[in-house]
Amino acid sequence: MEKRTFKDSIYTAIAGLAKAFGNANRLEILDLLANGEKTVEQVATQTAITVANASQHLQLLKNARLVKSRREGNFIFYTINGKQAYTAWKALRELALAAEPAVQVTLRQYRHEAGSPESLTLDSLPGNDRALLLDVRPTDEYASGSLPGAVSIPIGELPQRLGELPRHLTIITYCRGPFCTFADDAVQLLKANGFDAVRLEETYLDHRLHNDESWKN
Amino acid sequence: MEKRTFKDSIYTAIAGLAKAFGNANRLEILDLLANGEKTVEQVATQTAITVANASQHLQLLKNARLVKSRREGNFIFYTINGKQAYTAWKALRELALAAEPAVQVTLRQYRHEAGSPESLTLDSLPGNDRALLLDVRPTDEYASGSLPGAVSIPIGELPQRLGELPRHLTIITYCRGPFCTFADDAVQLLKANGFDAVRLEETYLDHRLHNDESWKN
DNA sequence: AATCTATTCAATGATTTGTTTGAATACTTG
DNA sequence: CAAGTATTCAAACAAATCATTGAATAGATT
C-alpha cells in the first residue's frame, strides 16, 4: 500500500468519526443517551427535534458506532456505545469548556440567571454529616446507575416532595452533565424554599468512567 | 436565557469545535503539529496539499484554538495549542483505533506490508541492557522533546548511519504517532541489515501528556 | 387479516464545506 | 525603495450536510 493511500484512508476514516460529533443535535443526543437508553421518540421530544430527524441522527451515530440499539416490541432503545465513545465526547466537551469562550460565557450566564452560579466538584464534597447528595434525573436514569449514596427525586416531583429532605444538611444536586439544567432548577427551587443547595459539577458518568469495570465494550 | 437557547448555543459551539476535527487533512496537520512547530509550506509539503489549502486549514484550526502561531520574519510557525487539544485528538484517535474497523484493517495491512507487523508498548519495554530506543523523526522534532534515553537518527540519515547502532541490542524505533510511517521504514531497513528491530506504539507525546508539567496552557 | 404505532426511508431545497486558481499582502533583503 | 519570498485572501464551483415532508416498513394488538 502506498504511504499516501494509507494516510489518506486512515485520516479520512477518523475524520468521518469526528463528523459524527460535528452537529449540535447529535451532541445533545449523545449527552442524553450517555445517561441511559431512550426510544427515538423520547430522544426527539427531549432534544426538541422531529422524530424523523432524530431517527436520522441516531442512525448516523449508530453507523459511527457511537450508539447502539436494541429492539423491544415496537420500540427501539438507543444508548451510548461503550466507554470510549463517552471518553471522546467528554474530551471534546472539556476542551470546549477550557478553551471556547462562547461556551464558557454562555454557561456562566445561564447559571447566573438560573440562580445557581456556584458549583462543587467531587473532590471538594462535604461529608455525609454535612450534606445530602440528590439525583434529580428521571427515575430510570437513576436506576441505571447513580453516584454512591445519592437519593433520587426527579426534578418534576421535587416540588411535592420537599418534605422528604433534611433541613439541616446542604443539598447537593446533580443531573445528566454540565449542560443539563435539572440541577439548576432544583437548586433554585430548594433555595426558594429555604434550603441550602448547590450544584455538583460532576455526574454519575464521570464516576462510572473510573469505577465501573463492566464498562469495557 | 431560555433553556432551549442555552442548550442550542452550547451544543452548537461544541459542534463547531468538533467540525474542526472533521476533515482528514486537518487531522493529519494536527498530528504533524503535535510534534513541533512547522511553517505553512512545510505543512503543505508533508501533508501533500497546496499551500493555500494548508493555510486555510491552519486558520480554521487556529480559530478553533487547536493550533497557535508565531511569526518569525517571513515565516509563520504553527504548533498544536496546549494539552487539551492533543488530549481530544488522542481520544478521538483511540476511539477510532478501538472501534472503527476501517482504521484497524488499514493499519494492520500497512504494517504487515511494510514488514513491521509487531509493535511494543511503553510498559513492555526491555531494559537499557537489552534495547536501544531510536527516535527517527527530524532533528528539530527530537530537539523539541523526546522519550527519555532515546537516541536521534532521522529516517533520512539512517541508511548512512547504521554503523552507529549496536548490533547486540534490540533497536526500538518510534516517530510521530501511530500513523507515522518513519518507524516502519526504519524497522524495515534495520531488519534488512541484520538488526533486531521493532516499532514502539507510543510516542513522545504520550509521555509528555503525563510528565510535562509545563504543558498546561 | 386488519389496524395501529414506532421507526425508517426517500426526495427536496437550503446551507455549509472543501479545493483550486490567481491575485493581494506582509515582511525581508539587496 | 525595488525585488523576492511566505502567507493570506477572494472568487468560484463541486460536493456534502441538514431539516422537512410525506410515504413506507416492521412489529404488536385486536
Short mmCIF file of C-alpha atoms (C1' of nucleotides) in Angstrom, two decimals:
data_model
loop_
_atom_site.label_atom_id
_atom_site.label_comp_id
_atom_site.label_asym_id
_atom_site.label_seq_id
_atom_site.Cartn_x
_atom_site.Cartn_y
_atom_site.Cartn_z
CA MET A 1 0.00 0.00 0.00
CA GLU A 2 1.22 3.45 -0.90
CA LYS A 3 2.12 5.69 2.05
CA ARG A 4 -0.19 8.41 0.78
CA THR A 5 -3.08 5.98 0.31
CA PHE A 6 -2.52 4.64 3.80
CA LYS A 7 -2.57 8.04 5.46
CA ASP A 8 -5.49 9.24 3.40
CA SER A 9 -7.67 6.29 4.29
CA ILE A 10 -6.75 6.37 7.97
CA TYR A 11 -7.31 10.08 8.43
CA THR A 12 -10.44 10.03 6.29
CA ALA A 13 -11.92 7.30 8.43
CA ILE A 14 -11.15 9.16 11.64
CA ALA A 15 -12.47 12.41 10.20
CA GLY A 16 -15.69 10.56 9.42
CA LEU A 17 -15.92 9.66 13.07
CA ALA A 18 -15.27 13.25 14.08
CA LYS A 19 -18.03 14.40 11.77
CA ALA A 20 -20.45 12.36 13.81
CA PHE A 21 -19.63 14.74 16.69
CA GLY A 22 -19.91 17.76 14.42
CA ASN A 23 -23.58 18.55 14.87
CA ALA A 24 -25.31 20.21 17.80
CA ASN A 25 -28.32 17.90 17.79
CA ARG A 26 -26.17 14.82 17.77
CA LEU A 27 -24.10 16.05 20.69
CA GLU A 28 -27.23 16.70 22.68
CA ILE A 29 -28.49 13.22 21.81
CA LEU A 30 -25.20 11.70 22.85
CA ASP A 31 -25.31 13.51 26.17
CA LEU A 32 -28.80 12.20 26.69
CA LEU A 33 -28.04 8.61 25.73
CA ALA A 34 -25.00 8.54 27.99
CA ASN A 35 -27.42 8.62 30.91
CA GLY A 36 -29.46 5.61 29.85
CA GLU A 37 -31.42 4.18 26.97
CA LYS A 38 -34.16 6.12 25.22
CA THR A 39 -36.56 5.49 22.37
CA VAL A 40 -36.45 7.54 19.18
CA GLU A 41 -39.50 9.49 20.20
CA GLN A 42 -38.07 10.24 23.66
CA VAL A 43 -34.91 11.47 22.03
CA ALA A 44 -36.89 13.65 19.64
CA THR A 45 -39.05 15.15 22.37
CA GLN A 46 -36.23 15.84 24.78
CA THR A 47 -33.97 17.45 22.19
CA ALA A 48 -36.81 19.37 20.52
CA ILE A 49 -36.41 17.96 17.01
CA THR A 50 -38.72 15.93 14.78
CA VAL A 51 -38.87 12.15 15.06
CA ALA A 52 -37.61 11.64 11.52
CA ASN A 53 -34.69 13.94 12.18
CA ALA A 54 -33.87 12.15 15.43
CA SER A 55 -34.04 8.83 13.63
CA GLN A 56 -31.58 10.00 11.03
CA HIS A 57 -29.14 11.35 13.58
CA LEU A 58 -29.41 8.14 15.55
CA GLN A 59 -28.62 6.05 12.54
CA LEU A 60 -25.64 8.18 11.70
CA LEU A 61 -24.42 7.83 15.28
CA LYS A 62 -25.00 4.11 15.09
CA ASN A 63 -23.02 3.80 11.87
CA ALA A 64 -20.22 5.65 13.60
CA ARG A 65 -20.54 3.13 16.46
CA LEU A 66 -21.14 5.87 19.00
CA VAL A 67 -24.52 4.47 19.98
CA LYS A 68 -26.08 1.03 19.88
CA SER A 69 -29.69 -0.07 19.78
CA ARG A 70 -31.92 -2.87 20.93
CA ARG A 71 -35.47 -3.62 19.87
CA GLU A 72 -38.31 -4.26 22.30
CA GLY A 73 -41.61 -4.67 20.52
CA ASN A 74 -42.38 -1.58 18.53
CA PHE A 75 -39.77 0.42 20.35
CA ILE A 76 -36.10 0.72 19.60
CA PHE A 77 -33.95 1.79 22.51
CA TYR A 78 -30.71 3.60 21.84
CA THR A 79 -27.80 4.02 24.27
CA ILE A 80 -24.25 5.26 24.10
CA ASN A 81 -21.90 2.54 22.90
CA GLY A 82 -19.20 1.92 25.44
CA LYS A 83 -16.66 3.78 27.44
CA GLN A 84 -14.56 5.12 24.58
CA ALA A 85 -17.48 6.87 22.94
CA TYR A 86 -18.16 8.69 26.20
CA THR A 87 -14.48 9.39 26.76
CA ALA A 88 -14.15 11.03 23.36
CA TRP A 89 -17.28 13.12 23.91
CA LYS A 90 -16.01 14.11 27.33
CA ALA A 91 -12.60 15.11 25.99
CA LEU A 92 -14.27 17.27 23.38
CA ARG A 93 -16.56 18.81 25.97
CA GLU A 94 -13.71 19.59 28.33
CA LEU A 95 -11.69 21.10 25.53
CA ALA A 96 -14.62 23.38 24.78
CA LEU A 97 -15.13 24.24 28.43
CA ALA A 98 -11.46 25.05 28.81
CA ALA A 99 -10.80 26.93 25.60
CA GLU A 100 -14.00 28.05 23.89
CA PRO A 101 -15.07 31.45 25.22
CA ALA A 102 -18.56 31.11 23.73
CA VAL A 103 -19.17 28.02 25.84
CA GLN A 104 -17.69 29.50 28.98
CA VAL A 105 -19.64 32.70 28.71
CA THR A 106 -22.96 31.08 27.89
CA LEU A 107 -22.66 28.57 30.70
CA ARG A 108 -21.71 31.21 33.25
CA GLN A 109 -24.52 33.47 32.17
CA TYR A 110 -27.16 30.77 32.25
CA ARG A 111 -26.12 29.53 35.65
CA HIS A 112 -26.08 33.08 36.94
CA GLU A 113 -29.59 33.80 35.69
CA ALA A 114 -30.81 30.44 36.98
CA GLY A 115 -29.66 31.39 40.47
CA SER A 116 -27.08 28.61 40.59
CA PRO A 117 -23.80 30.41 39.92
CA GLU A 118 -21.61 28.26 42.15
CA SER A 119 -20.90 24.57 41.91
CA LEU A 120 -18.93 21.90 43.76
CA THR A 121 -16.62 19.24 42.43
CA LEU A 122 -16.48 15.65 43.66
CA ASP A 123 -13.19 16.08 45.48
CA SER A 124 -14.48 19.02 47.49
CA LEU A 125 -17.63 17.23 48.62
CA PRO A 126 -18.63 17.69 52.29
CA GLY A 127 -19.13 14.55 54.38
CA ASN A 128 -22.42 12.69 54.86
CA ASP A 129 -22.98 14.50 58.15
CA ARG A 130 -22.95 17.85 56.37
CA ALA A 131 -24.61 17.20 53.02
CA LEU A 132 -27.10 15.09 51.10
CA LEU A 133 -26.49 14.08 47.50
CA LEU A 134 -29.61 14.47 45.36
CA ASP A 135 -30.04 12.92 41.90
CA VAL A 136 -32.78 14.83 40.07
CA ARG A 137 -32.76 12.84 36.83
CA PRO A 138 -35.73 10.68 35.82
CA THR A 139 -36.01 7.52 37.89
CA ASP A 140 -34.99 5.14 35.09
CA GLU A 141 -31.73 7.02 34.65
CA TYR A 142 -31.08 6.88 38.38
CA ALA A 143 -31.89 3.16 38.31
CA SER A 144 -29.40 2.54 35.53
CA GLY A 145 -26.63 3.92 37.73
CA SER A 146 -26.01 6.73 40.19
CA LEU A 147 -23.39 8.32 42.42
CA PRO A 148 -22.82 6.31 45.62
CA GLY A 149 -25.08 7.49 48.41
CA ALA A 150 -27.28 9.64 46.17
CA VAL A 151 -31.01 9.93 46.81
CA SER A 152 -33.39 10.10 43.83
CA ILE A 153 -36.11 12.69 43.39
CA PRO A 154 -36.83 13.51 39.74
CA ILE A 155 -37.00 17.25 39.12
CA GLY A 156 -40.67 17.02 38.21
CA GLU A 157 -41.60 15.55 41.57
CA LEU A 158 -39.37 17.77 43.64
CA PRO A 159 -41.94 20.50 44.41
CA GLN A 160 -44.27 17.94 46.01
CA ARG A 161 -41.55 16.05 47.82
CA LEU A 162 -39.61 18.84 49.51
CA GLY A 163 -40.77 17.46 52.86
CA GLU A 164 -38.59 14.40 52.42
CA LEU A 165 -35.42 16.48 52.51
CA PRO A 166 -33.48 17.29 55.69
CA ARG A 167 -33.22 20.98 56.51
CA HIS A 168 -30.00 20.74 58.50
CA LEU A 169 -27.93 19.46 55.56
CA THR A 170 -26.65 21.08 52.38
CA ILE A 171 -28.47 19.58 49.41
CA ILE A 172 -26.04 18.83 46.61
CA THR A 173 -27.84 18.29 43.32
CA TYR A 174 -26.64 16.67 40.13
CA CYS A 175 -28.18 15.52 36.85
CA ARG A 176 -27.01 14.46 33.41
CA GLY A 177 -23.98 16.58 32.78
CA PRO A 178 -22.67 20.12 32.78
CA PHE A 179 -25.27 21.27 30.23
CA CYS A 180 -28.25 19.65 31.88
CA THR A 181 -30.46 22.19 33.61
CA PHE A 182 -32.34 19.92 36.02
CA ALA A 183 -29.84 20.50 38.80
CA ASP A 184 -30.02 24.26 38.33
CA ASP A 185 -33.81 24.15 38.53
CA ALA A 186 -33.52 22.06 41.67
CA VAL A 187 -31.10 24.48 43.32
CA GLN A 188 -33.38 27.39 42.51
CA LEU A 189 -36.43 25.62 43.92
CA LEU A 190 -34.61 24.45 47.02
CA LYS A 191 -33.15 27.85 47.76
CA ALA A 192 -36.57 29.45 47.31
CA ASN A 193 -37.80 27.09 49.98
CA GLY A 194 -35.11 27.91 52.48
CA PHE A 195 -32.75 25.03 51.81
CA ASP A 196 -29.01 25.32 51.48
CA ALA A 197 -28.43 23.93 47.98
CA VAL A 198 -25.61 23.81 45.47
CA ARG A 199 -24.98 22.12 42.15
CA LEU A 200 -22.40 19.38 41.69
CA GLU A 201 -20.26 19.72 38.57
CA GLU A 202 -19.62 16.02 38.05
CA THR A 203 -22.18 13.38 37.24
CA TYR A 204 -22.60 9.68 37.59
CA LEU A 205 -20.86 9.18 34.25
CA ASP A 206 -17.60 10.64 35.50
CA HIS A 207 -17.76 8.26 38.41
CA ARG A 208 -18.63 5.36 36.14
CA LEU A 209 -15.64 6.07 33.96
CA HIS A 210 -13.30 5.29 36.83
CA ASN A 211 -15.24 2.74 38.82
CA ASP A 212 -17.40 0.65 36.52
CA GLU A 213 -15.23 -2.27 35.47
CA SER A 214 -18.07 -3.58 33.34
CA TRP A 215 -17.94 -0.55 31.04
CA LYS A 216 -15.46 -2.14 28.75
CA ASN A 217 -17.07 -2.77 25.40
CA MET B 1 -31.92 32.93 28.98
CA GLU B 2 -34.30 30.33 27.61
CA LYS B 3 -33.32 26.71 28.30
CA ARG B 4 -33.56 25.87 24.62
CA THR B 5 -31.45 28.85 23.63
CA PHE B 6 -28.87 27.89 26.20
CA LYS B 7 -28.56 24.31 25.04
CA ASP B 8 -28.58 25.26 21.39
CA SER B 9 -25.77 27.73 21.76
CA ILE B 10 -23.67 25.44 23.93
CA TYR B 11 -24.01 22.40 21.70
CA THR B 12 -23.61 24.46 18.55
CA ALA B 13 -20.38 25.90 19.85
CA ILE B 14 -19.02 22.48 20.74
CA ALA B 15 -20.14 21.04 17.43
CA GLY B 16 -18.20 23.81 15.76
CA LEU B 17 -15.14 22.64 17.59
CA ALA B 18 -15.80 19.04 16.56
CA LYS B 19 -16.07 20.15 12.94
CA ALA B 20 -12.50 21.35 13.14
CA PHE B 21 -11.58 17.68 13.66
CA GLY B 22 -13.90 16.57 10.89
CA ASN B 23 -11.52 16.71 7.96
CA ALA B 24 -8.75 14.30 7.03
CA ASN B 25 -6.25 16.96 6.05
CA ARG B 26 -6.75 18.84 9.29
CA LEU B 27 -6.24 15.70 11.36
CA GLU B 28 -3.01 14.99 9.55
CA ILE B 29 -1.91 18.57 10.12
CA LEU B 30 -2.76 18.31 13.80
CA ASP B 31 -0.77 15.10 14.13
CA LEU B 32 2.16 16.83 12.49
CA LEU B 33 1.97 19.99 14.58
CA ALA B 34 1.74 17.98 17.78
CA ASN B 35 5.37 17.03 17.21
CA GLY B 36 6.70 20.53 16.88
CA GLU B 37 6.23 23.77 15.01
CA LYS B 38 6.11 23.93 11.24
CA THR B 39 5.71 26.63 8.61
CA VAL B 40 2.74 26.70 6.26
CA GLU B 41 4.85 25.43 3.41
CA GLN B 42 6.26 22.57 5.48
CA VAL B 43 2.75 21.59 6.47
CA ALA B 44 1.63 21.71 2.85
CA THR B 45 4.54 19.64 1.60
CA GLN B 46 4.35 16.99 4.31
CA THR B 47 0.61 16.51 4.00
CA ALA B 48 0.61 16.68 0.20
CA ILE B 49 -1.78 19.58 -0.23
CA THR B 50 -1.40 23.04 -1.76
CA VAL B 51 -0.04 25.92 0.30
CA ALA B 52 -3.27 27.90 0.01
CA ASN B 53 -5.25 24.92 1.18
CA ALA B 54 -2.91 24.34 4.11
CA SER B 55 -3.16 28.00 5.02
CA GLN B 56 -6.93 27.82 5.09
CA HIS B 57 -6.98 24.70 7.22
CA LEU B 58 -4.46 26.24 9.58
CA GLN B 59 -6.57 29.32 10.01
CA LEU B 60 -9.64 27.27 10.70
CA LEU B 61 -7.69 25.26 13.28
CA LYS B 62 -6.42 28.48 14.76
CA ASN B 63 -9.93 29.91 15.04
CA ALA B 64 -10.92 26.73 16.82
CA ARG B 65 -7.94 27.27 19.14
CA LEU B 66 -6.47 23.90 18.29
CA VAL B 67 -3.26 25.42 16.99
CA LYS B 68 -1.39 28.63 17.64
CA SER B 69 1.11 30.56 15.55
CA ARG B 70 4.11 32.78 15.91
CA ARG B 71 5.78 34.90 13.27
CA GLU B 72 9.50 34.86 12.56
CA GLY B 73 10.41 37.04 9.61
CA ASN B 74 8.58 35.87 6.54
CA PHE B 75 7.67 32.58 8.14
CA ILE B 76 4.75 31.78 10.36
CA PHE B 77 5.22 28.78 12.57
CA TYR B 78 2.20 26.80 13.71
CA THR B 79 2.03 24.36 16.62
CA ILE B 80 -0.63 22.49 18.48
CA ASN B 81 -2.22 24.65 21.16
CA GLY B 82 -1.86 23.02 24.54
CA LYS B 83 -2.51 19.76 26.24
CA GLN B 84 -6.28 19.67 25.85
CA ALA B 85 -6.13 19.96 22.08
CA TYR B 86 -3.84 16.96 21.97
CA THR B 87 -5.93 15.07 24.52
CA ALA B 88 -9.06 15.50 22.44
CA TRP B 89 -7.30 14.41 19.27
CA LYS B 90 -5.86 11.43 21.10
CA ALA B 91 -9.24 10.41 22.49
CA LEU B 92 -10.71 10.57 19.02
CA ARG B 93 -7.82 8.57 17.59
CA GLU B 94 -8.09 5.90 20.24
CA LEU B 95 -11.81 5.65 19.75
CA ALA B 96 -11.17 5.05 16.06
CA LEU B 97 -8.41 2.53 16.75
CA ALA B 98 -10.65 0.67 19.15
CA ALA B 99 -13.92 0.72 17.27
CA GLU B 100 -13.50 1.64 13.63
CA PRO B 101 -12.81 -1.48 11.57
CA ALA B 102 -11.62 0.56 8.57
CA VAL B 103 -8.85 2.05 10.67
CA GLN B 104 -7.88 -1.23 12.29
CA VAL B 105 -7.75 -3.11 8.99
CA THR B 106 -5.83 -0.43 7.10
CA LEU B 107 -3.27 -0.04 9.86
CA ARG B 108 -2.71 -3.78 10.19
CA GLN B 109 -2.39 -4.22 6.46
CA TYR B 110 0.05 -1.37 6.01
CA ARG B 111 2.26 -2.51 8.86
CA HIS B 112 2.19 -6.04 7.53
CA GLU B 113 3.24 -4.95 4.04
CA ALA B 114 5.88 -2.64 5.50
CA GLY B 115 7.46 -5.61 7.29
CA SER B 116 6.70 -4.18 10.72
CA PRO B 117 3.66 -6.16 11.88
CA GLU B 118 4.54 -6.27 15.58
CA SER B 119 4.94 -3.40 17.98
CA LEU B 120 5.80 -2.83 21.63
CA THR B 121 4.13 -0.63 24.21
CA LEU B 122 5.93 1.52 26.74
CA ASP B 123 5.10 -0.73 29.68
CA SER B 124 6.58 -3.79 27.97
CA LEU B 125 9.84 -2.09 27.13
CA PRO B 126 13.03 -4.14 27.67
CA GLY B 127 15.76 -2.62 29.88
CA ASN B 128 18.64 -0.50 28.65
CA ASP B 129 20.90 -3.54 28.65
CA ARG B 130 18.67 -5.26 26.11
CA ALA B 131 17.41 -2.49 23.87
CA LEU B 132 18.14 0.91 22.37
CA LEU B 133 15.41 3.48 21.87
CA LEU B 134 15.68 5.19 18.48
CA ASP B 135 13.86 8.39 17.56
CA VAL B 136 13.69 8.62 13.77
CA ARG B 137 11.86 11.95 13.50
CA PRO B 138 13.58 15.04 12.06
CA THR B 139 16.15 16.51 14.41
CA ASP B 140 14.13 19.62 15.28
CA GLU B 141 11.25 17.48 16.47
CA TYR B 142 13.62 15.39 18.57
CA ALA B 143 15.10 18.59 19.94
CA SER B 144 11.68 19.91 20.95
CA GLY B 145 11.19 16.85 23.16
CA SER B 146 11.82 13.11 23.12
CA LEU B 147 11.37 9.94 25.11
CA PRO B 148 13.91 9.65 27.96
CA GLY B 149 17.02 7.83 26.82
CA ALA B 150 16.17 7.95 23.13
CA VAL B 151 18.87 8.41 20.51
CA SER B 152 18.12 10.54 17.43
CA ILE B 153 18.79 9.48 13.87
CA PRO B 154 16.32 10.98 11.37
CA ILE B 155 14.96 8.39 8.99
CA GLY B 156 16.64 10.08 6.02
CA GLU B 157 20.08 9.71 7.55
CA LEU B 158 19.59 6.20 8.87
CA PRO B 159 21.00 4.34 5.83
CA GLN B 160 24.32 6.16 6.17
CA ARG B 161 24.49 5.92 9.93
CA LEU B 162 23.74 2.26 10.56
CA GLY B 163 27.29 1.88 11.84
CA GLU B 164 26.46 3.94 14.91
CA LEU B 165 23.96 1.38 16.14
CA PRO B 166 24.87 -1.53 18.43
CA ARG B 167 24.29 -4.99 16.99
CA HIS B 168 23.79 -6.76 20.30
CA LEU B 169 20.71 -4.73 21.28
CA THR B 170 17.13 -4.67 20.03
CA ILE B 171 16.52 -1.36 18.24
CA ILE B 172 13.16 0.06 19.27
CA THR B 173 12.02 2.75 16.85
CA TYR B 174 9.40 5.42 17.27
CA CYS B 175 8.29 8.52 15.43
CA ARG B 176 5.33 10.91 15.40
CA GLY B 177 2.39 8.72 16.21
CA PRO B 178 0.58 5.55 15.25
CA PHE B 179 0.02 6.74 11.68
CA CYS B 180 3.54 7.96 11.04
CA THR B 181 5.49 5.62 8.80
CA PHE B 182 9.04 6.64 9.65
CA ALA B 183 9.35 3.99 12.33
CA ASP B 184 8.08 1.30 9.97
CA ASP B 185 10.62 2.35 7.35
CA ALA B 186 13.33 2.23 9.99
CA VAL B 187 12.33 -1.25 11.14
CA GLN B 188 12.38 -2.49 7.57
CA LEU B 189 15.79 -1.00 6.88
CA LEU B 190 17.25 -2.24 10.15
CA LYS B 191 15.95 -5.77 9.69
CA ALA B 192 17.29 -5.83 6.14
CA ASN B 193 20.68 -5.05 7.62
CA GLY B 194 20.58 -7.78 10.20
CA PHE B 195 19.44 -5.80 13.20
CA ASP B 196 16.78 -6.90 15.63
CA ALA B 197 14.24 -4.07 15.34
CA VAL B 198 10.69 -3.40 16.42
CA ARG B 199 8.33 -0.44 16.40
CA LEU B 200 7.14 1.26 19.59
CA GLU B 201 3.44 2.07 19.67
CA GLU B 202 3.69 5.12 21.90
CA THR B 203 5.41 8.36 21.11
CA TYR B 204 6.96 11.24 22.94
CA LEU B 205 3.57 12.95 23.10
CA ASP B 206 2.05 10.21 25.21
CA HIS B 207 4.95 10.58 27.59
CA ARG B 208 4.63 14.34 27.56
CA LEU B 209 0.98 14.13 28.46
CA HIS B 210 1.85 12.57 31.80
CA ASN B 211 5.23 14.06 32.58
CA ASP B 212 5.47 17.55 31.16
CA GLU B 213 4.20 19.84 33.87
CA SER B 214 4.77 22.82 31.60
CA TRP B 215 2.15 21.61 29.11
CA LYS B 216 -0.62 23.38 30.87
CA ASN B 217 -1.88 26.14 28.62
"C1'" DA C 1 -56.13 -10.50 8.42
"C1'" DA C 2 -56.89 -5.58 9.59
"C1'" DT C 3 -55.45 -1.84 12.29
"C1'" DC C 4 -52.36 0.73 14.98
"C1'" DT C 5 -47.87 2.55 16.43
"C1'" DA C 6 -42.89 3.41 16.30
"C1'" DT C 7 -39.49 3.88 13.28
"C1'" DT C 8 -37.26 4.37 8.89
"C1'" DC C 9 -36.88 5.73 4.11
"C1'" DA C 10 -36.70 8.84 0.05
"C1'" DA C 11 -36.84 13.10 -2.08
"C1'" DT C 12 -36.23 18.05 -1.79
"C1'" DG C 13 -34.04 22.51 -1.31
"C1'" DA C 14 -31.14 25.50 1.58
"C1'" DT C 15 -26.75 25.87 3.60
"C1'" DT C 16 -22.10 24.66 4.52
"C1'" DT C 17 -17.70 22.76 3.36
"C1'" DG C 18 -13.55 21.83 0.56
"C1'" DT C 19 -10.38 22.58 -3.08
"C1'" DT C 20 -8.43 25.20 -6.82
"C1'" DT C 21 -6.85 29.30 -9.03
"C1'" DG C 22 -4.80 33.64 -9.28
"C1'" DA C 23 -4.23 37.96 -7.09
"C1'" DA C 24 -3.06 40.62 -2.86
"C1'" DT C 25 -0.49 41.38 1.40
"C1'" DA C 26 3.40 41.34 4.80
"C1'" DC C 27 7.83 41.09 5.67
"C1'" DT C 28 12.97 40.72 4.32
"C1'" DT C 29 16.93 41.55 1.66
"C1'" DG C 30 19.74 43.97 -1.58
"C1'" DC D 1 12.72 51.70 -2.43
"C1'" DA D 2 12.64 47.62 -5.51
"C1'" DA D 3 12.59 42.72 -5.79
"C1'" DG D 4 11.77 38.42 -3.71
"C1'" DT D 5 9.51 35.10 -0.66
"C1'" DA D 6 5.90 33.28 2.56
"C1'" DT D 7 1.41 33.62 3.56
"C1'" DT D 8 -3.32 35.02 3.08
"C1'" DC D 9 -7.35 36.46 0.60
"C1'" DA D 10 -11.26 36.20 -2.73
"C1'" DA D 11 -13.95 34.10 -6.08
"C1'" DA D 12 -15.88 30.03 -7.93
"C1'" DC D 13 -17.58 25.59 -8.39
"C1'" DA D 14 -18.43 20.76 -6.78
"C1'" DA D 15 -19.74 18.01 -3.09
"C1'" DA D 16 -21.56 17.09 1.39
"C1'" DT D 17 -24.71 18.10 5.18
"C1'" DC D 18 -29.14 19.14 7.31
"C1'" DA D 19 -34.02 19.66 8.34
"C1'" DT D 20 -38.55 18.93 6.41
"C1'" DT D 21 -42.16 16.46 4.30
"C1'" DG D 22 -44.89 12.62 3.31
"C1'" DA D 23 -44.80 7.82 2.31
"C1'" DA D 24 -43.22 3.08 3.54
"C1'" DT D 25 -41.97 -0.63 6.77
"C1'" DA D 26 -41.88 -3.71 10.90
"C1'" DG D 27 -43.88 -5.40 14.64
"C1'" DA D 28 -47.96 -5.55 18.12
"C1'" DT D 29 -52.78 -5.75 19.06
"C1'" DT D 30 -57.43 -6.81 18.03
#
